[in-house]
Every structure is written in structure tokens, then in C-alpha cells.
Amino acid sequence: MLLDALMAGDRRALGRAITLAETGGDRAAELGRQIREHTGNARVIGVTGPPGAGKSTLTNRLIGALRAGGQSVAVLAVDPSSPISGGAILGDRLRMTSHTDDDDVFIRSLAARGHLGGLTASTPAVIDILDAGGYQQVILETVGTGQSEVEVGEIADIRVVVCTPGMGDDIQAMKAGLFEIADILVVNKSDQDGVDQTVRHLESMLSLRGPEHTRAVIVPTTATKGDGIDDLLNAIDRCSTILNPNERRRDRTRRLLAGRAAELLREHLLRHDSERLDTACRAYENGERSLEQSARDLLKLEYP
Ligand SMILES: Nc1nc2c(ncn2[C@@H]2O[C@H](COP(=O)(O)OP(=O)(O)OP(=O)(O)O)[C@@H](O)[C@H]2O)c(=O)[nH]1
Ligand SMILES: [Mg+2]
């Protein structure tokens, strides 16, 4: 039985289960159902940010720090297959080779197959497999490219957004996506100029975030030297308030379901409910309703 072998810590079974999940189909769905009750033990740490910010170097350091604490670690690096970061997988592999002989470290690259430009549709299933397979920490590295950070927000229990000094206006542009989901904002490459300025800039942006967001913490790091990694790990630990597997599983499912429902709603409105969409659209264009009001009208939500 694949499930038994997987739960017994058999690495080949783990690889087979992941491949099955990536292929999809009935057998994958069946495995997914079987393992559900064995999930919720792993902590999923999402590490995202612009290309080249140092996510893989930082992840490599995190692996080391978590291993030193006796934790087993799985890393999923999502290859954005964008021309900018071509060869990312090879780069990631090279930067994480210090852990390849360690049985309690598992590193796998997932190809992003265009699912909303970010994560693959099978990522949640692969995380469940790693979780059931006994990995205590799962690090999900993705390049923040538009939609993907929203998905990381849905999948990861803790969201680490990596930026670098001197991003200036780029940070402003980041606001809508990356910034909103962050539990922890890492300013990596702190060995470069402009760290203090970037930290101040981030602080002032954080103070503008609405009350629905809990306040993110800012952690400067120099991943190449290992500086600030302990601070980062402490910040991650402080974010990990859910300890019970049932709660963690439910929390994860809630986020995934809400995200998927939002996607379906969008499709539904565009394809099958265009009359209602047009009505709301007209009210907005006539200036009768604001964009926010029109959107709420569509959802039949009362405007606060
Ligand atoms: N000076 C300096 N360079 C760093 C630091 N961290 C990473 N780098 C360098 O930045 C480059 C990119 O690092 P990666 O870890 O591959 O960055 P990444 O965010 O994973 O990149 P992609 O996966 O391609 O988006 C490498 O040349 C690293 O050596 C740092 O703290 N200081
Ligand atoms: Mg990388």
C-alpha cells in the first residue's frame, strides 16, 4: 500500500505519491482522501518575493536552522518558468546542495503549469503528501508574480515575503499583492546600502494597512552570511499559533476553499451571469455606485 509506505517514511513511496498527485485523476483523488486525516502536523512556510531577492539562499539557511533544531524539512520550489528567472531550478538545487545527503531534508521542484501564473493546481495535494509523510516543516518557495502570492496566502500557514534594500517604488508596486499577504517581511541583502531606509519605508506602509490585517514584522537578513536567520526563525515561531493538527487542517481547508470559491465566482460572473454583471457595470459607469459598492451589489453584500 502506497499510503502505508508513505507513512512509514519510505522516500520512494513519497516520490511516487507526489508524481501521482501531479498526474491527477481518480487514483490521486483517492490517495488525497485517504491521507487527509494524517495531515495537519506540518507547518507550511511560504517564502515569496521578487526574482533574485535571495529566497533560495534564505531557504537554504532556514533548512540548516530547522535541522539544527531537530526538525525534518521538505522544500517545494516552484519554477516560474519565466524568461527572467530561467534556470531557477538549477540555481535552487545548487544553493541547497548542502543538504542533499540528509534523509530528513527533501527538496522538489514543481513546474508551474500556468495555473493562474503561479502555483500548480496540485500544490496543495503535494503538501498534504509531505505532511502525511512526516515532514514537520514544509517550505514553499515561489516567485511573486501577480496571482501567485495570493495563492501562497491560501496555501501557506505562515507567509514570508522577501524584499531587498533600495526597492523604493517597487515596494509601492508590491503593495497590492505581496505586501498584503505578509506575516513577515524580510529585508534580505542587508549587507547592501539602504537597509534602514527600506525598513522605515516598510514600517510606514505597514501602518497604513487596514485593521483586518494583523501587523507584519520586519526582519533584516543577510542570507549569504546567515545573519538574521535566528531572528527570522523566531518570528516564524511566534506566528505559529495553531498547534493542533485538526485546527491546522481546518484552517488550511478554509483558506483553500475561500480562494477556489472566489475563482469560481469570477468565472461564473463572466461566463454565466453577464446580465447581472452588466447591470452592476452600468451603475458604476453612470457614477451611481462606486466600484466597491458595485462589487458588493453583485455579491448581495450590504455596503458598510
Ligand atoms: N549581497 C547579497 N547577496 C545575496 C544575499 N542573498 C542572496 N544573494 C545573492 O542573490 C542572488 C540570488 O539569490 P537566490 O537565492 O537565487 O534568489 P531567489 O530569490 O531564490 O531567486 P529566484 O528563485 O531566481 O527568483 C545570488 O547571487 C545570491 O548569492 C545577501 O544577503 N546579500
Ligand atoms: Mg530561487
Short mmCIF file of N, CA and C and ligand atoms in Angstrom, two decimals, residues 52 54-57 77 88 91-92 95-96 141 143, ligand 2:
data_model
loop_
_atom_site.label_atom_id
_atom_site.label_comp_id
_atom_site.label_asym_id
_atom_site.label_seq_id
_atom_site.Cartn_x
_atom_site.Cartn_y
_atom_site.Cartn_z
N GLY A 52 15.22 36.87 -7.67
CA GLY A 52 16.58 37.25 -7.26
C GLY A 52 16.70 37.90 -5.90
N GLY A 54 16.72 36.55 -3.12
CA GLY A 54 17.50 35.71 -2.21
C GLY A 54 16.66 34.65 -1.51
N LYS A 55 15.52 34.33 -2.10
CA LYS A 55 14.60 33.36 -1.48
C LYS A 55 15.25 31.99 -1.28
N SER A 56 15.97 31.52 -2.32
CA SER A 56 16.57 30.18 -2.22
C SER A 56 17.73 30.17 -1.23
N THR A 57 18.52 31.23 -1.23
CA THR A 57 19.65 31.32 -0.29
C THR A 57 19.10 31.33 1.14
N ALA A 77 10.07 24.00 -4.45
CA ALA A 77 10.44 25.22 -5.17
C ALA A 77 9.64 25.25 -6.47
N ALA A 88 16.02 28.76 -12.94
CA ALA A 88 15.83 28.91 -11.49
C ALA A 88 15.99 27.58 -10.76
N GLY A 91 19.56 26.69 -10.29
CA GLY A 91 20.12 27.61 -9.30
C GLY A 91 19.70 27.20 -7.90
N ASP A 92 18.41 26.88 -7.74
CA ASP A 92 17.88 26.49 -6.44
C ASP A 92 18.57 25.23 -5.95
N ARG A 95 22.03 25.97 -4.75
CA ARG A 95 22.09 26.70 -3.49
C ARG A 95 21.65 25.85 -2.31
N MET A 96 21.00 24.73 -2.59
CA MET A 96 20.53 23.90 -1.48
C MET A 96 21.29 22.58 -1.39
N GLU A 141 8.73 27.70 -1.80
CA GLU A 141 9.36 28.88 -2.41
C GLU A 141 8.73 29.20 -3.75
N VAL A 143 8.21 32.53 -6.77
CA VAL A 143 8.49 33.89 -7.18
C VAL A 143 7.17 34.64 -7.18
MG MG B 2 15.05 30.75 -6.04
#
